[in-house]
Coordinates of C-alpha atoms in Angstrom, one line a residue:
Chain A
M1 CA 21.6 -1.9 2.0
V2 CA 21.3 1.9 2.4
H3 CA 18.4 3.1 4.6
W4 CA 16.7 6.2 3.4
T5 CA 14.1 8.1 5.5
D6 CA 11.0 9.4 3.7
E7 CA 12.3 12.9 4.3
E8 CA 15.6 12.1 2.6
R9 CA 13.8 10.5 -0.4
Q10 CA 11.6 13.6 -0.6
A11 CA 14.6 15.9 -0.4
I12 CA 16.3 14.1 -3.3
T13 CA 13.3 13.8 -5.6
S14 CA 11.9 17.3 -5.0
I15 CA 15.2 18.9 -6.0
W16 CA 15.8 16.5 -8.8
A17 CA 12.4 17.4 -10.4
E18 CA 13.7 21.0 -10.7
V19 CA 17.3 20.4 -11.8
N20 CA 18.4 21.5 -15.2
V21 CA 20.4 18.4 -16.0
E22 CA 22.7 19.9 -18.7
E23 CA 23.3 23.1 -16.7
A24 CA 24.0 21.4 -13.4
G25 CA 26.3 18.9 -15.1
H26 CA 28.2 21.7 -16.9
Q27 CA 28.6 23.7 -13.7
A28 CA 29.8 20.8 -11.6
L29 CA 32.3 19.5 -14.2
T30 CA 33.6 22.9 -15.0
R31 CA 34.2 23.6 -11.3
V32 CA 36.1 20.3 -10.9
L33 CA 38.4 21.1 -13.8
V34 CA 39.0 24.7 -12.7
V35 CA 39.2 24.2 -8.9
Y36 CA 41.2 21.0 -9.0
P37 CA 43.2 21.4 -12.2
W38 CA 45.0 18.1 -11.8
T39 CA 41.8 16.4 -12.9
Q40 CA 42.5 17.8 -16.4
R41 CA 44.6 14.7 -16.8
Y42 CA 41.5 12.7 -17.7
F43 CA 40.4 15.1 -20.4
S44 CA 43.4 15.3 -22.7
T45 CA 41.2 14.3 -25.7
F46 CA 38.7 17.1 -25.0
G47 CA 40.7 19.9 -26.7
N48 CA 41.5 23.0 -24.7
V49 CA 40.8 22.6 -21.0
S50 CA 43.8 24.6 -19.8
N51 CA 42.0 27.6 -18.3
A52 CA 38.7 28.6 -16.8
T53 CA 37.3 30.3 -20.0
A54 CA 38.3 27.5 -22.3
I55 CA 36.8 24.9 -19.9
A56 CA 33.5 26.8 -19.5
G57 CA 33.2 27.1 -23.3
N58 CA 34.3 23.6 -24.2
H59 CA 31.4 21.7 -25.9
M60 CA 32.8 18.3 -24.9
V61 CA 33.0 19.3 -21.3
R62 CA 29.4 20.4 -21.4
A63 CA 28.3 17.2 -23.1
H64 CA 30.2 15.1 -20.6
G65 CA 28.8 17.0 -17.6
K66 CA 25.3 16.3 -18.9
R67 CA 26.0 12.6 -19.4
V68 CA 27.3 12.3 -15.8
V69 CA 24.2 14.0 -14.3
V70 CA 21.8 12.0 -16.5
A71 CA 23.5 8.9 -15.0
L72 CA 22.9 10.3 -11.6
G73 CA 19.2 10.1 -12.5
D74 CA 19.6 6.3 -12.6
A75 CA 20.8 6.2 -9.0
I76 CA 17.9 8.4 -7.9
K77 CA 15.4 6.1 -9.6
N78 CA 17.0 3.1 -7.8
L79 CA 17.8 4.5 -4.4
D80 CA 17.4 1.1 -2.8
N81 CA 20.0 -0.5 -5.1
V82 CA 22.5 2.0 -6.3
K83 CA 25.4 -0.6 -6.0
A84 CA 23.8 -2.9 -8.5
T85 CA 22.7 0.0 -10.7
Y86 CA 26.3 1.2 -11.0
A87 CA 28.2 -2.1 -11.1
K88 CA 29.0 -1.7 -14.9
L89 CA 29.8 2.0 -14.5
S90 CA 32.1 1.2 -11.7
E91 CA 34.0 -1.4 -13.7
L92 CA 34.2 1.1 -16.6
H93 CA 35.8 3.7 -14.4
S94 CA 38.3 1.3 -13.0
E95 CA 39.2 -0.9 -16.0
K96 CA 38.8 1.4 -19.0
L97 CA 38.9 5.0 -17.7
H98 CA 41.4 4.4 -14.8
V99 CA 39.9 7.2 -12.8
D100 CA 41.1 7.7 -9.2
P101 CA 38.0 7.3 -7.0
E102 CA 39.0 10.4 -5.1
N103 CA 37.5 12.2 -8.2
F104 CA 34.0 10.9 -7.4
K105 CA 34.2 12.8 -4.1
L106 CA 35.4 16.0 -5.9
L107 CA 32.6 15.9 -8.4
G108 CA 30.1 15.2 -5.6
E109 CA 31.3 18.3 -3.8
T110 CA 31.1 20.6 -6.8
L111 CA 27.6 19.2 -7.7
I112 CA 26.4 20.1 -4.2
I113 CA 27.9 23.6 -4.6
S114 CA 26.2 24.0 -8.1
L115 CA 22.9 22.9 -6.6
A116 CA 23.3 25.4 -3.7
A117 CA 23.9 28.2 -6.3
Q118 CA 20.8 27.2 -8.4
F119 CA 18.4 26.6 -5.5
G120 CA 19.3 29.3 -3.0
A121 CA 17.2 29.3 0.2
A122 CA 15.4 26.1 -1.0
F123 CA 18.6 24.2 -0.6
T124 CA 18.3 24.0 3.2
P125 CA 20.8 22.3 5.5
D126 CA 18.6 19.2 5.8
I127 CA 18.2 19.0 2.0
Q128 CA 22.0 19.4 1.6
A129 CA 22.4 16.6 4.1
A130 CA 20.2 14.2 2.1
W131 CA 22.1 15.1 -1.1
Q132 CA 25.5 14.7 0.5
K133 CA 24.3 11.2 1.6
L134 CA 23.3 10.5 -2.0
M135 CA 26.8 11.6 -3.2
A136 CA 28.5 9.3 -0.6
V137 CA 26.3 6.4 -1.7
V138 CA 27.1 7.1 -5.4
T139 CA 30.8 7.4 -4.6
A140 CA 30.8 4.1 -2.8
A141 CA 29.0 2.3 -5.6
L142 CA 31.3 3.7 -8.3
S143 CA 34.3 2.6 -6.2
K144 CA 33.0 -0.9 -5.5
Q145 CA 34.5 -2.7 -8.5
Y146 CA 38.0 -1.4 -8.1
Y147 CA 40.6 -4.0 -7.1
Chain U
M1 CA 50.6 31.6 -3.8
Y2 CA 47.8 33.9 -5.0
S3 CA 47.8 35.6 -8.4
A4 CA 46.6 39.3 -8.4
T5 CA 43.3 38.1 -9.9
E6 CA 42.8 35.6 -7.1
K7 CA 43.5 38.3 -4.5
A8 CA 41.0 40.6 -6.1
L9 CA 38.4 37.8 -6.2
I10 CA 38.9 37.0 -2.6
A11 CA 38.6 40.7 -1.6
S12 CA 35.5 41.3 -3.7
I13 CA 33.7 38.3 -2.4
W14 CA 34.6 39.0 1.2
E15 CA 33.3 42.6 0.9
K16 CA 29.9 41.1 0.3
V17 CA 30.2 38.7 3.2
T18 CA 31.1 41.4 5.7
P19 CA 27.6 42.6 6.4
H20 CA 26.3 39.1 7.0
T21 CA 29.0 37.4 9.1
E22 CA 26.6 36.4 11.8
Q23 CA 23.9 35.1 9.6
W24 CA 26.1 33.3 7.1
G25 CA 28.6 32.1 9.7
G26 CA 25.7 30.6 11.7
E27 CA 24.4 29.0 8.5
A28 CA 27.7 27.5 7.7
L29 CA 27.8 25.9 11.1
E30 CA 24.2 24.8 10.8
R31 CA 25.0 23.0 7.6
L32 CA 28.1 21.5 9.1
F33 CA 26.1 20.0 12.0
A34 CA 23.3 18.8 9.6
V35 CA 25.6 17.2 7.0
F36 CA 28.4 16.0 9.3
P37 CA 26.7 15.4 12.7
Q38 CA 30.0 14.0 14.2
T39 CA 31.3 17.6 14.3
K40 CA 28.9 18.3 17.1
I41 CA 31.2 16.5 19.5
Y42 CA 33.2 19.7 19.7
F43 CA 30.2 21.7 20.8
K44 CA 28.7 19.6 23.6
H45 CA 28.7 22.6 25.9
V46 CA 26.7 24.7 23.4
D47 CA 23.2 24.8 22.0
T48 CA 23.6 23.5 18.5
S49 CA 19.9 23.5 17.5
P50 CA 19.3 25.3 14.2
G51 CA 19.2 29.1 14.6
S52 CA 20.5 29.1 18.1
A53 CA 22.0 32.3 19.4
A54 CA 25.2 30.5 20.5
I55 CA 25.8 29.2 17.0
R56 CA 25.1 32.5 15.3
S57 CA 27.5 34.2 17.6
H58 CA 30.2 31.5 17.1
G59 CA 29.7 31.6 13.3
D60 CA 30.1 35.4 13.5
K61 CA 33.4 34.9 15.3
V62 CA 34.7 32.3 12.8
M63 CA 33.7 34.5 9.8
K64 CA 35.3 37.6 11.3
A65 CA 38.6 35.7 11.9
I66 CA 38.5 34.4 8.3
G67 CA 37.8 38.0 7.2
S68 CA 40.9 39.3 9.0
A69 CA 43.0 36.6 7.2
A70 CA 41.4 37.6 3.9
G71 CA 42.2 41.2 4.5
D72 CA 46.0 40.6 4.6
L73 CA 46.7 37.5 2.5
D74 CA 50.5 38.0 2.7
N75 CA 50.5 37.9 6.4
M76 CA 48.2 35.1 7.3
L77 CA 50.7 33.4 9.6
T78 CA 50.8 36.4 11.8
T79 CA 47.1 37.2 11.7
L80 CA 46.1 33.7 12.6
S81 CA 49.0 33.0 15.0
S82 CA 47.0 33.0 18.3
L83 CA 44.1 31.0 16.7
S84 CA 46.7 28.5 15.5
N85 CA 47.9 28.2 19.1
L86 CA 44.3 27.9 20.4
H87 CA 43.4 25.1 18.0
A88 CA 46.7 23.2 18.6
Y89 CA 46.9 23.4 22.4
N90 CA 43.4 23.9 23.7
L91 CA 40.7 22.9 21.1
M92 CA 42.6 20.1 19.4
V93 CA 40.0 19.8 16.7
D94 CA 40.9 17.0 14.3
P95 CA 42.2 18.8 11.2
V96 CA 39.8 16.8 8.9
N97 CA 37.0 19.0 10.2
F98 CA 38.6 22.2 8.7
K99 CA 37.9 20.7 5.3
L100 CA 34.3 19.9 6.3
L101 CA 33.7 23.5 7.5
S102 CA 35.4 25.0 4.5
H103 CA 33.1 23.0 2.2
C104 CA 30.1 24.3 4.1
I105 CA 31.4 27.9 3.8
L106 CA 31.7 27.4 0.1
V107 CA 28.1 26.1 0.0
V108 CA 27.0 29.2 1.8
L109 CA 28.9 31.5 -0.6
A110 CA 27.4 29.7 -3.6
N111 CA 24.0 29.9 -2.0
H112 CA 23.9 33.6 -1.3
L113 CA 26.2 34.9 -4.1
P114 CA 25.4 32.7 -7.1
S115 CA 26.5 35.1 -9.8
E116 CA 29.7 36.2 -8.0
F117 CA 30.8 32.8 -6.9
T118 CA 32.1 31.8 -10.4
P119 CA 34.4 28.8 -10.9
E120 CA 37.4 31.2 -10.7
A121 CA 36.2 32.7 -7.4
H122 CA 35.5 29.2 -6.1
L123 CA 39.1 28.2 -6.9
A124 CA 40.5 31.2 -5.2
F125 CA 38.4 30.6 -2.1
D126 CA 39.1 26.9 -1.9
K127 CA 42.8 27.7 -2.0
F128 CA 42.4 30.4 0.6
L129 CA 40.4 28.3 3.1
A130 CA 42.8 25.4 2.6
S131 CA 45.7 27.8 3.6
V132 CA 43.7 28.9 6.7
A133 CA 43.2 25.3 7.6
A134 CA 46.9 24.5 7.1
I135 CA 47.9 27.4 9.4
L136 CA 45.4 26.4 12.1
S137 CA 46.8 22.9 12.2
Q138 CA 50.4 23.9 11.8
K139 CA 51.4 23.6 15.5
Y140 CA 49.6 20.4 16.1
R141 CA 52.8 18.4 16.2

């Protein structure tokens, strides 16, 4: 069971209230595909994802990025039980999507970077720390059903 | 290997960092200590509280060293040679920490240069900082 301080909960919910879900998802997923191009292996059905311009303009990438960040909202609404909240998603990523769990870390990192770009000075070191903890908890929960 | 575009991106981003090496270097370290508190073990002799003069000065040093590597991408091995020795034989910082600091530097760049730190610039910088880290750990064993 993850222990969250009041400050950490506040850091997460206050930033979440201001996040543009579609834009953050688009930024984060675009960065994953551009910065770590081997991740393109999971998106062969998305059309052209072979270069930065194509990726940034790809509608399926945008839609998928949004979907991922919308799902993050479920974890944030259930901070005390992320593992149970994500059990089915974890199984999906392992059994159907066959995604290497290392990718959860990569997306967590690019989401942090996207938030830093959006929020500027408001994204303080302590707020970053709370969000990195959230990313670690989400990564662990999504990796749980792999065997 | 860096394409001409990547070299240009690294140079143009770094030009904007140069006037702020102390502030942004200090901030990168502050983020490192806040997010990854275990990294403070390497700084037991130093005041690591947020905004401390010691950390700003150390951050300045780190950023300036990165800057000299950025200024001569084809000769990084030479530029970073003595730092490589220092990290291998004196500091012996576990190489995993280079990744953690690199991440915090990328966060600082995104934070202060949101329009310049495009996905392409992010890629170029991630590659560059990974090379710096590889060179710093090169003589470890």
